[in-house]
């Protein structure tokens, strides 16, 4: 519901934040109890000594509230935070020496079997897997209709993610080239464009040394750049092609500077009818295919503590797996933060910079900007998307994780060089013998009501192109 | 709110008092000079001409975009700092500063990390009120009517007499003229700030929650 994203920002209440963090633990406790049909007495408080094995549910937190943002965690530095209900919010050291295989990160909700013999630490015996949401399904009747609409053609989607200029200028030539290719070569059904379109952390914006080439009058504000420079390029996309615009927390054109983030204002951007502005994160359907998109760089930010097989697994697979298990697009807490050390002799006039040492100041640049009371809007609905698109400034990739197609198109423009974008083609649903997976439990007399899993991972092809 | 003292209405406090803790807008010139900008008032670093801001070191005029982009960048850095969610413990014997939040919110996690033992109360270090005031401060320095009345937060209050002597005050006639000549551009700057102020939950009082007691309960 996109209206819910219109909340006012800059007004977080600590108690409301705490309610949400508490509820994340308790709602997983309910999910686990229902799924495994545990008796309620097997659940216990891991922070107090007991002679019996218990099941504990909580959040992975650090052993010290003072750990620096960039600290490298290890298996000795993790605590488990309990909810108000199951452990009056206490945090207990985790002893993981008996566990051969794990991947833990700060903010993760976990279910652990073990015991606390001395009251000092919770000795974990077993990790209980969080149950997964189901895949989306569609009836035969609807799938037939989609097939008719598509005339048995593949659906073609372009995905690209900002920045759209290099770090040394605000020149959008490469975007002009892309639009040309969209109109004349690729001819997709849909273009998904993620911000930042104009990046507030761009070095030329930070010092104000901006010059927009080929303009008779220089714009007065950063918003004007979008209207005078970027929108005119976007408008030349063939108006039969649908375009989706999703903001970034770094977008100059967003004044909702918090995640979850409201959609951009299409009217202010002066964009035509074939454009739609969606919030960040969002999920939507193209025919039967459910696509989930989040523009907050979890692949870069999430750093886990691993051991065993998890350690050998591809890191992107592991993180995608966490997102699917945790049922939210940005499960890390606290969110990431980017700062810069500045010399206090030159910059002693800014009071908001805080001092770590006498002679060193830290300037805040950007971050994941989580509005915690509204994090519920960043949770999956009742199913796992068929396709997950989460741009990262790390190298592009497309992988299949838990039958979900996970895509990082990476930046359209890198710092000093062209970047990448993605062309996604999905063949139409095949209802024949070797086609989509039938849902067996759904026994029905009417053939048309038969439900199918979309199996998009079997039908999709992801091509990554250089900008 | 726990205080029983009578507080003056926010609107009656002077800008100097109200924005005591607000950060100045730092402007950086193409010559490398950077200085605090306090609106149309006398400064040793910059001058306001009928073309806007001029750097005293190199006599270059700032383009509109040079001012608005630096203004917007600093607003966004402030909002992001607010959202980084730093908390501090009010017990001086503890005094931790952290981004960890207990499921009780105000409870201190303490140096032990175990969320018991310390009786201190956690609060946001950069409060929404502080952020709101910061944005209002940026708005005030582009308010030409305040400049005319010389009611802006002074640039040099806490500094030595030396600074004051080096800065020649602007005569009222010149001040009035400069204010009118810069009004259009300063309004553009205020437009930038107001985009963010309009999205601030602090600006809007939630009437629904205040008058909740008057709304008849919904029957299920």
XYZ file of C-alpha atoms in Angstrom:
687
model
C 0.000 0.000 0.000
C 1.941 2.985 -1.288
C -0.043 5.480 0.820
C 1.576 4.115 3.970
C 4.942 5.358 2.708
C 3.720 8.951 2.986
C 4.513 9.120 6.694
C 6.277 12.221 8.007
C 9.986 11.715 8.590
C 12.419 13.101 11.202
C 10.189 12.179 14.119
C 11.298 8.791 15.425
C 10.164 7.958 18.911
C 12.473 5.685 20.845
C 9.614 3.736 22.393
C 8.019 3.122 19.003
C 11.365 1.947 17.639
C 11.696 -0.416 20.595
C 8.163 -1.764 20.017
C 9.061 -2.704 16.453
C 12.346 -4.344 17.492
C 10.550 -6.293 20.221
C 7.791 -7.364 17.876
C 10.254 -8.710 15.303
C 11.360 -11.299 17.880
C 7.895 -12.195 19.114
C 6.356 -12.532 15.673
C 9.073 -15.016 14.688
C 8.402 -16.865 17.943
C 4.786 -17.276 16.787
C 5.807 -18.353 13.297
C 8.204 -20.951 14.714
C 5.756 -22.312 17.245
C 3.071 -22.723 14.590
C 5.434 -24.253 12.049
C 7.179 -26.778 14.307
C 4.169 -27.285 16.592
C 6.458 -26.923 19.624
C 4.835 -27.117 23.017
C 5.040 -23.721 24.634
C 7.069 -25.110 27.567
C 10.105 -25.843 25.346
C 10.633 -22.101 24.975
C 12.719 -20.561 27.689
C 14.763 -17.585 28.764
C 18.372 -18.163 27.626
C 19.711 -15.469 29.952
C 19.038 -17.424 33.144
C 20.663 -20.655 34.310
C 18.756 -23.869 33.743
C 19.515 -27.604 33.666
C 17.186 -28.343 30.774
C 17.563 -27.721 27.085
C 15.348 -24.911 25.857
C 14.457 -23.202 22.592
C 15.379 -19.517 22.554
C 14.369 -16.911 20.010
C 16.112 -13.577 19.813
C 18.148 -11.049 17.914
C 21.881 -11.341 17.267
C 23.556 -8.319 18.902
C 27.182 -7.424 19.642
C 28.887 -8.146 22.981
C 29.493 -4.445 23.555
C 27.323 -1.423 22.803
C 30.541 0.458 22.040
C 31.773 -1.614 19.095
C 32.778 0.559 16.171
C 30.744 0.377 12.969
C 33.596 -1.222 11.022
C 34.560 -3.744 13.716
C 35.153 -7.273 12.494
C 33.025 -9.601 14.560
C 33.847 -13.159 15.474
C 32.158 -16.094 17.170
C 33.136 -14.761 20.608
C 31.597 -11.350 20.107
C 27.940 -12.280 19.653
C 25.137 -11.973 22.189
C 21.483 -12.961 21.877
C 18.860 -10.342 22.740
C 15.584 -11.652 24.141
C 12.193 -10.003 23.756
C 10.346 -8.419 26.672
C 8.101 -11.442 26.795
C 10.665 -14.245 26.641
C 13.577 -12.801 28.615
C 12.720 -9.287 29.857
C 14.939 -7.869 27.122
C 18.181 -9.203 28.584
C 21.151 -10.030 26.382
C 23.215 -13.156 26.896
C 26.627 -14.196 25.509
C 26.407 -16.999 22.932
C 28.712 -19.989 23.135
C 28.940 -21.419 19.604
C 31.707 -23.985 20.051
C 29.359 -26.931 19.383
C 28.041 -25.536 16.123
C 29.870 -26.575 12.965
C 28.093 -24.467 10.423
C 26.571 -20.997 10.769
C 26.251 -17.486 9.399
C 25.204 -14.773 11.858
C 24.838 -11.009 11.477
C 23.745 -8.130 13.705
C 19.987 -7.698 13.685
C 19.275 -11.283 12.610
C 16.381 -13.041 14.319
C 17.418 -16.586 15.193
C 15.967 -19.651 16.860
C 18.464 -21.664 18.906
C 18.272 -24.849 20.918
C 20.661 -25.085 23.850
C 21.107 -24.419 27.539
C 22.701 -21.998 29.943
C 24.268 -24.218 32.648
C 25.989 -21.500 34.701
C 24.001 -18.370 33.963
C 27.048 -16.973 32.173
C 26.365 -17.888 28.567
C 23.918 -19.757 26.381
C 25.574 -22.857 24.938
C 24.028 -23.461 21.527
C 23.419 -27.110 20.573
C 21.422 -26.630 17.398
C 20.224 -23.885 15.091
C 16.542 -24.242 14.232
C 15.842 -23.044 10.711
C 13.343 -20.246 10.313
C 10.429 -21.464 8.169
C 10.238 -19.834 4.752
C 7.289 -18.062 3.230
C 5.704 -19.821 0.284
C 6.191 -19.015 -3.383
C 3.460 -17.070 -5.163
C 0.988 -19.167 -7.201
C -1.462 -18.464 -10.004
C -4.437 -20.376 -11.385
C -4.418 -22.034 -14.791
C -7.148 -19.731 -16.008
C -5.174 -16.570 -15.271
C -1.964 -18.009 -16.692
C -3.782 -18.814 -19.940
C -4.965 -15.214 -20.130
C -1.441 -13.888 -19.575
C -0.193 -16.180 -22.322
C -2.796 -14.791 -24.681
C -1.855 -11.196 -23.771
C 1.836 -11.896 -24.354
C 1.106 -13.724 -27.632
C 3.630 -16.317 -26.478
C 6.417 -13.743 -26.485
C 8.984 -13.370 -23.714
C 8.679 -10.421 -21.372
C 11.683 -8.151 -21.622
C 12.677 -5.862 -18.756
C 15.624 -3.497 -18.421
C 16.939 -2.786 -14.940
C 19.448 -0.043 -14.224
C 20.509 1.725 -11.084
C 22.168 5.081 -10.472
C 24.377 6.974 -10.286
C 23.977 7.891 -13.953
C 27.081 10.073 -14.132
C 30.669 9.502 -13.109
C 32.147 11.182 -10.059
C 33.981 13.852 -11.993
C 31.004 15.556 -13.660
C 27.233 15.681 -14.107
C 27.275 14.561 -17.718
C 24.387 12.257 -18.682
C 25.661 11.214 -22.126
C 25.639 7.519 -21.220
C 21.995 7.776 -20.215
C 21.215 9.301 -23.604
C 22.922 6.303 -25.228
C 20.896 3.876 -23.130
C 17.620 5.530 -24.123
C 18.671 5.253 -27.758
C 19.330 1.509 -27.316
C 16.043 1.064 -25.429
C 14.086 2.632 -28.274
C 15.899 1.100 -31.244
C 17.535 -2.166 -30.190
C 16.269 -3.682 -26.982
C 12.620 -2.550 -27.209
C 11.662 -3.864 -23.754
C 8.173 -4.031 -22.249
C 9.331 -2.368 -19.081
C 12.238 -0.262 -17.874
C 13.001 -0.233 -14.154
C 15.189 2.720 -13.203
C 16.519 3.067 -9.697
C 18.034 6.178 -8.213
C 20.111 8.072 -7.400
C 19.418 10.152 -10.487
C 21.288 13.048 -8.923
C 23.362 11.895 -5.964
C 23.546 14.247 -2.970
C 26.947 12.758 -2.083
C 28.390 13.473 -5.543
C 31.696 15.345 -4.994
C 30.684 18.193 -7.303
C 27.551 18.752 -5.245
C 29.392 18.633 -1.939
C 31.562 21.600 -2.856
C 28.993 23.196 -5.125
C 31.336 23.295 -8.131
C 28.666 22.188 -10.563
C 28.384 23.210 -14.122
C 25.804 21.703 -16.412
C 27.062 21.618 -19.985
C 24.964 22.936 -22.868
C 22.545 25.056 -20.862
C 21.900 28.713 -21.620
C 20.968 29.439 -18.012
C 22.472 27.434 -15.153
C 19.840 25.965 -12.804
C 19.197 27.634 -9.434
C 18.766 24.439 -7.423
C 19.593 20.748 -7.604
C 15.927 19.962 -8.308
C 16.125 22.145 -11.372
C 18.882 19.875 -12.736
C 16.462 16.975 -12.792
C 13.846 19.017 -14.619
C 16.167 20.727 -17.086
C 18.603 17.889 -17.717
C 17.485 14.396 -16.697
C 13.717 14.412 -17.297
C 14.114 15.644 -20.897
C 16.346 12.610 -21.592
C 13.932 10.189 -19.915
C 11.000 11.653 -21.837
C 12.519 10.484 -25.093
C 11.902 6.861 -24.104
C 9.235 5.556 -26.492
C 5.920 6.285 -24.791
C 4.692 2.721 -25.441
C 7.323 1.456 -23.007
C 6.389 1.534 -19.334
C 9.028 3.032 -17.037
C 9.234 2.524 -13.285
C 11.149 5.024 -11.188
C 12.312 3.991 -7.711
C 14.193 6.458 -5.511
C 17.430 6.098 -3.593
C 18.150 7.577 -0.174
C 20.795 9.662 -1.923
C 18.395 11.129 -4.480
C 18.343 14.897 -4.467
C 14.782 14.719 -5.753
C 13.455 12.897 -2.731
C 12.540 14.867 0.347
C 11.573 11.692 2.168
C 15.080 10.872 3.311
C 14.348 7.698 5.254
C 14.002 4.000 4.514
C 11.220 2.894 3.856
C 11.116 5.729 1.344
C 8.151 7.345 -0.359
C 7.993 7.430 -4.166
C 9.227 10.465 -6.068
C 6.708 13.044 -7.206
C 6.066 12.406 -10.899
C 4.559 15.852 -11.423
C 7.562 17.631 -9.916
C 9.850 15.599 -12.147
C 7.721 16.553 -15.154
C 7.543 12.977 -16.429
C 4.946 11.744 -18.943
C 2.176 9.147 -18.663
C 4.219 6.015 -19.326
C 6.225 6.678 -16.138
C 5.234 5.345 -12.735
C 6.901 6.280 -9.450
C 7.084 3.517 -6.833
C 8.293 3.589 -3.227
C 11.507 2.006 -1.902
C 11.155 -0.909 -1.239
C 8.236 -2.078 -3.370
C 6.797 -5.221 -4.866
C 4.543 -5.540 -7.887
C 3.413 -8.014 -10.506
C 4.142 -8.172 -14.207
C 1.451 -10.609 -15.313
C 1.934 -13.482 -12.835
C 5.555 -12.618 -11.976
C 6.103 -11.048 -8.559
C 9.069 -8.676 -8.422
C 10.449 -7.275 -5.166
C 12.795 -4.306 -5.279
C 14.757 -2.583 -2.561
C 17.245 0.225 -3.060
C 19.335 0.040 0.108
C 22.675 -1.694 -0.302
C 22.301 -4.743 1.950
C 24.813 -6.755 -0.106
C 27.500 -4.276 0.815
C 26.360 -3.562 4.366
C 25.656 -7.028 5.781
C 28.809 -8.580 7.222
C 28.310 -11.975 8.778
C 30.263 -14.239 11.086
C 30.562 -17.619 9.408
C 31.865 -21.088 10.017
C 31.867 -24.402 8.116
C 29.939 -24.799 4.874
C 28.474 -21.314 5.180
C 31.983 -19.954 5.095
C 32.662 -21.648 1.746
C 29.357 -20.588 0.209
C 29.182 -17.582 -2.114
C 28.688 -14.479 0.021
C 25.885 -13.075 -2.151
C 24.004 -16.386 -1.897
C 24.340 -16.290 1.870
C 23.007 -12.745 2.133
C 20.155 -13.409 -0.309
C 19.310 -16.428 1.785
C 19.222 -14.257 4.923
C 16.899 -11.752 3.249
C 14.522 -14.548 2.239
C 14.663 -16.140 5.710
C 14.261 -12.857 7.598
C 11.382 -11.847 5.292
C 12.589 -8.265 4.938
C 14.702 -6.382 2.450
C 17.132 -4.828 4.945
C 17.470 -7.124 7.984
C 20.680 -5.567 9.296
C 20.379 -3.547 12.516
C 21.757 -0.996 13.205
C 21.879 0.040 9.547
C 25.130 1.045 7.924
C 26.651 4.478 8.181
C 29.278 6.252 6.126
C 31.526 8.839 7.747
C 34.670 10.719 6.949
C 37.496 11.838 9.210
C 38.126 15.534 8.939
C 40.867 17.681 10.307
C 39.533 19.779 13.152
C 41.889 22.703 12.512
C 40.138 23.532 9.264
C 36.663 22.548 10.251
C 36.258 23.544 13.869
C 33.149 25.554 13.096
C 30.732 22.661 12.765
C 29.305 21.735 16.104
C 27.490 18.685 14.855
C 30.638 16.867 14.049
C 31.527 14.827 17.027
C 34.967 14.273 18.353
C 36.506 10.851 18.906
C 39.992 12.116 19.649
C 41.076 15.653 20.425
C 42.427 16.367 16.984
C 40.104 14.203 14.896
C 36.493 14.864 13.954
C 34.044 12.561 12.241
C 31.743 13.999 9.623
C 28.585 12.067 8.830
C 28.020 11.537 5.097
C 25.189 9.070 4.508
C 23.678 5.842 5.734
C 20.938 3.260 5.493
C 18.728 5.890 7.227
C 16.311 3.384 8.733
C 13.096 4.866 10.119
C 12.651 2.051 12.604
C 8.994 2.599 13.578
C 8.091 2.089 9.900
C 10.360 -0.879 9.157
C 7.224 -3.018 8.847
C 6.877 -1.527 5.365
C 10.139 -3.218 4.365
C 8.855 -6.706 5.145
C 7.741 -9.193 2.490
C 3.998 -9.568 2.235
C 2.775 -13.148 2.555
C 4.944 -14.707 -0.181
C 8.546 -14.618 -1.430
C 8.972 -12.618 -4.652
C 9.846 -14.566 -7.823
C 12.532 -12.000 -8.603
C 14.513 -9.910 -6.105
C 16.251 -6.802 -7.383
C 18.597 -5.171 -4.893
C 21.214 -2.907 -6.443
C 24.614 -2.776 -4.838
C 27.736 -0.834 -5.616
C 29.545 -4.180 -5.451
C 30.101 -6.129 -8.668
C 26.958 -7.071 -10.670
C 25.507 -10.567 -10.332
C 22.461 -12.672 -11.039
C 21.960 -15.804 -8.987
C 19.227 -18.286 -8.149
C 18.783 -18.658 -4.384
C 15.923 -20.744 -2.967
C 14.375 -20.658 -6.452
C 14.368 -16.851 -6.374
C 16.142 -14.943 -9.136
C 18.348 -12.442 -7.276
C 19.761 -9.612 -9.339
C 22.253 -6.826 -8.660
C 22.562 -4.684 -11.792
C 25.315 -2.666 -10.024
C 25.869 1.013 -10.832
C 25.027 2.355 -14.276
C 28.130 4.543 -13.919
C 31.055 3.666 -11.678
C 33.186 6.343 -10.015
C 35.392 6.975 -13.036
C 34.119 4.608 -15.693
C 30.994 3.173 -17.287
C 29.122 0.532 -15.282
C 26.481 -2.074 -16.042
C 22.757 -2.665 -16.517
C 20.592 -5.737 -16.858
C 18.262 -7.069 -19.535
C 15.902 -9.654 -18.134
C 13.828 -11.891 -20.419
C 11.209 -14.275 -19.105
C 9.565 -16.787 -21.396
C 5.775 -17.190 -21.156
C 4.368 -19.736 -18.682
C 4.257 -23.229 -20.182
C 1.262 -25.206 -18.957
C 2.325 -28.448 -20.651
C 3.584 -31.639 -19.009
C 7.121 -30.385 -18.344
C 6.092 -26.814 -17.629
C 5.248 -25.049 -14.409
C 5.023 -26.963 -11.143
C 1.478 -27.970 -10.192
C 0.362 -27.499 -6.622
C -0.811 -30.954 -5.607
C -2.606 -30.119 -2.370
C -4.960 -27.941 -4.313
C -7.265 -30.752 -5.584
C -10.034 -29.224 -7.568
C -12.730 -30.476 -9.901
C -12.434 -27.447 -12.133
C -9.280 -27.699 -14.253
C -9.060 -23.893 -14.548
C -8.656 -23.499 -10.784
C -5.515 -25.653 -10.707
C -2.731 -23.568 -9.111
C 0.833 -23.399 -10.395
C 4.149 -22.153 -8.978
C 5.645 -19.663 -11.439
C 9.106 -21.284 -11.705
C 10.473 -17.984 -12.957
C 14.035 -19.160 -12.243
C 13.571 -21.810 -14.951
C 12.113 -19.334 -17.437
C 14.289 -16.276 -16.874
C 17.441 -15.233 -18.633
C 19.530 -12.406 -17.217
C 22.021 -10.606 -19.459
C 24.381 -8.047 -18.010
C 25.596 -5.339 -20.350
C 28.304 -2.741 -20.070
C 26.942 0.791 -20.045
C 8.088 18.017 29.824
C 8.860 16.898 33.364
C 9.974 20.391 34.275
C 7.559 22.563 36.220
C 9.306 25.761 35.308
C 7.475 28.186 33.091
C 8.910 28.014 29.594
C 8.615 30.950 27.191
C 6.865 30.181 23.912
C 9.371 29.041 21.298
C 8.298 31.850 18.997
C 9.234 34.469 21.590
C 12.835 33.345 22.008
C 15.454 35.268 20.016
C 17.216 33.482 17.173
C 20.525 33.797 19.015
C 19.059 31.854 21.937
C 16.944 29.407 19.985
C 19.684 28.460 17.543
C 22.410 28.477 20.185
C 23.325 24.863 19.423
C 22.650 24.909 15.694
C 25.457 24.328 13.268
C 26.385 27.191 10.945
C 26.075 26.768 7.211
C 29.619 26.462 5.915
C 30.122 27.740 2.403
C 33.112 26.752 0.330
C 34.381 29.070 -2.385
C 36.077 27.982 -5.620
C 39.297 29.544 -4.239
C 39.327 26.981 -1.447
C 38.292 29.414 1.262
C 35.494 28.164 3.511
C 33.587 30.178 6.057
C 30.441 30.230 8.126
C 27.580 31.952 6.445
C 25.103 33.773 8.669
C 22.857 35.545 6.168
C 22.902 39.252 5.369
C 25.100 40.590 8.123
C 28.637 41.868 8.443
C 31.328 39.190 8.106
C 35.071 39.241 7.706
C 34.907 36.330 5.228
C 32.137 37.252 2.843
C 30.152 40.193 1.593
C 26.616 40.365 0.333
C 26.381 42.317 -2.906
C 23.370 42.869 -5.101
C 24.511 39.669 -6.869
C 24.426 37.532 -3.742
C 27.357 36.106 -1.796
C 30.893 37.267 -2.554
C 34.058 35.710 -1.120
C 36.326 38.279 0.561
C 39.468 36.360 -0.215
C 39.123 36.154 -4.000
C 36.187 38.538 -4.667
C 34.343 35.868 -6.665
C 30.561 35.820 -6.608
C 28.944 32.517 -5.715
C 26.624 31.128 -8.372
C 23.112 30.343 -7.149
C 23.722 26.633 -7.585
C 26.964 26.790 -5.584
C 24.988 28.101 -2.595
C 21.881 25.908 -2.927
C 23.798 22.676 -3.536
C 26.026 23.182 -0.485
C 22.971 24.113 1.552
C 21.094 21.017 0.445
C 24.088 18.759 1.013
C 24.417 19.928 4.621
C 20.672 19.498 5.223
C 20.837 15.938 3.940
C 23.926 15.149 6.022
C 22.031 16.391 9.092
C 18.967 14.264 8.325
C 21.162 11.220 7.749
C 23.047 11.876 11.000
C 19.679 12.036 12.758
C 18.728 8.677 11.203
C 22.009 7.073 12.247
C 20.182 6.927 15.592
C 22.951 7.523 18.122
C 21.730 7.168 21.713
C 23.414 8.193 24.956
C 22.930 7.091 28.548
C 22.089 9.924 30.950
C 23.811 8.243 33.909
C 27.160 10.037 34.120
C 28.885 7.022 35.663
C 27.898 5.020 32.555
C 27.434 7.526 29.736
C 27.688 5.042 26.876
C 27.045 6.311 23.357
C 25.719 3.615 21.061
C 23.432 2.794 18.145
C 22.152 -0.316 19.908
C 18.516 -0.072 21.030
C 17.122 -2.295 23.779
C 13.677 -3.794 23.207
C 12.631 -1.481 26.058
C 13.991 1.554 24.227
C 15.015 3.681 27.176
C 16.800 0.919 29.056
C 20.583 1.148 29.044
C 22.491 -1.846 27.694
C 25.478 -0.830 29.812
C 29.156 -1.538 29.319
C 28.384 -5.222 29.964
C 26.209 -5.363 26.841
C 23.707 -7.448 28.826
C 20.944 -4.844 29.182
C 20.808 -4.981 32.950
C 22.736 -3.300 35.720
C 22.690 0.329 34.579
C 19.706 2.409 35.722
C 20.403 5.231 33.261
C 17.923 6.325 30.622
C 18.784 6.266 26.936
C 17.909 9.182 24.680
C 18.576 10.114 21.068
C 21.720 12.232 20.991
C 20.496 14.123 17.936
C 16.848 14.658 18.804
C 14.110 15.450 16.327
C 13.700 18.809 18.027
C 17.369 19.601 17.473
C 17.100 18.599 13.814
C 13.944 20.667 13.387
C 15.666 23.667 14.972
C 18.655 23.127 12.711
C 16.419 23.331 9.640
C 14.670 26.407 11.061
C 18.078 27.972 11.610
C 19.027 27.419 7.957
C 15.666 28.935 7.042
C 16.308 31.982 9.243
C 19.619 32.920 7.644
C 17.868 33.285 4.287
C 15.031 35.309 5.819
C 15.596 38.844 4.543
C 12.983 40.329 6.862
C 14.906 39.056 9.855
C 18.101 40.431 8.318
C 16.498 43.884 7.992
C 15.552 43.831 11.654
C 19.066 42.612 12.524
C 17.567 39.726 14.456
C 19.667 36.946 12.886
C 21.891 34.783 15.036
C 25.159 36.784 15.185
C 28.260 35.336 13.561
C 30.765 36.419 16.194
C 29.009 36.420 19.532
C 31.368 34.086 21.286
C 34.551 35.320 19.696
C 36.996 38.012 20.774
C 36.608 41.752 20.367
C 39.249 41.592 17.679
C 36.842 39.960 15.263
C 34.161 42.498 15.957
C 36.543 45.383 15.281
C 37.612 43.935 11.966
C 34.063 43.791 10.699
C 32.400 46.992 9.621
C 28.691 46.999 10.343
C 26.314 47.502 7.410
C 24.312 50.742 7.521
C 20.535 50.352 7.697
C 20.046 51.927 4.263
C 22.509 49.518 2.643
C 21.039 46.609 4.586
C 17.487 47.361 3.396
C 18.664 47.651 -0.202
C 20.689 44.408 -0.091
C 17.771 42.566 1.426
C 15.440 43.558 -1.408
C 18.060 42.849 -4.085
C 18.628 39.345 -2.713
C 15.045 38.523 -1.795
C 14.283 36.399 -4.867
C 17.371 34.238 -4.560
C 17.035 33.905 -0.788
C 13.449 32.740 -1.318
C 14.763 30.036 -3.645
C 17.092 28.916 -0.815
C 14.193 28.902 1.626
C 12.284 26.777 -0.876
C 15.057 24.187 -0.682
C 14.857 24.102 3.120
C 11.078 24.061 3.201
C 10.901 20.928 1.052
C 12.491 19.153 4.009
C 10.679 21.078 6.738
C 7.403 20.081 5.099
C 8.357 16.440 5.482
C 9.281 16.815 9.142
C 6.902 15.156 11.590
C 7.922 17.807 14.095
C 6.125 20.499 12.096
C 2.805 18.721 12.359
C 1.091 18.124 15.628
C -0.834 14.900 15.541
C -4.281 16.241 16.409
C -5.670 12.726 16.229
C -3.586 11.563 19.168
C -4.172 14.702 21.235
C -7.938 14.584 20.876
C -8.135 10.808 20.856
C -10.204 10.890 24.050
C -12.978 12.734 22.211
C -13.320 10.203 19.412
C -16.038 7.646 20.165
C -14.613 4.162 20.410
C -15.136 2.020 17.369
C -17.125 -1.074 18.040
C -15.858 -4.212 16.385
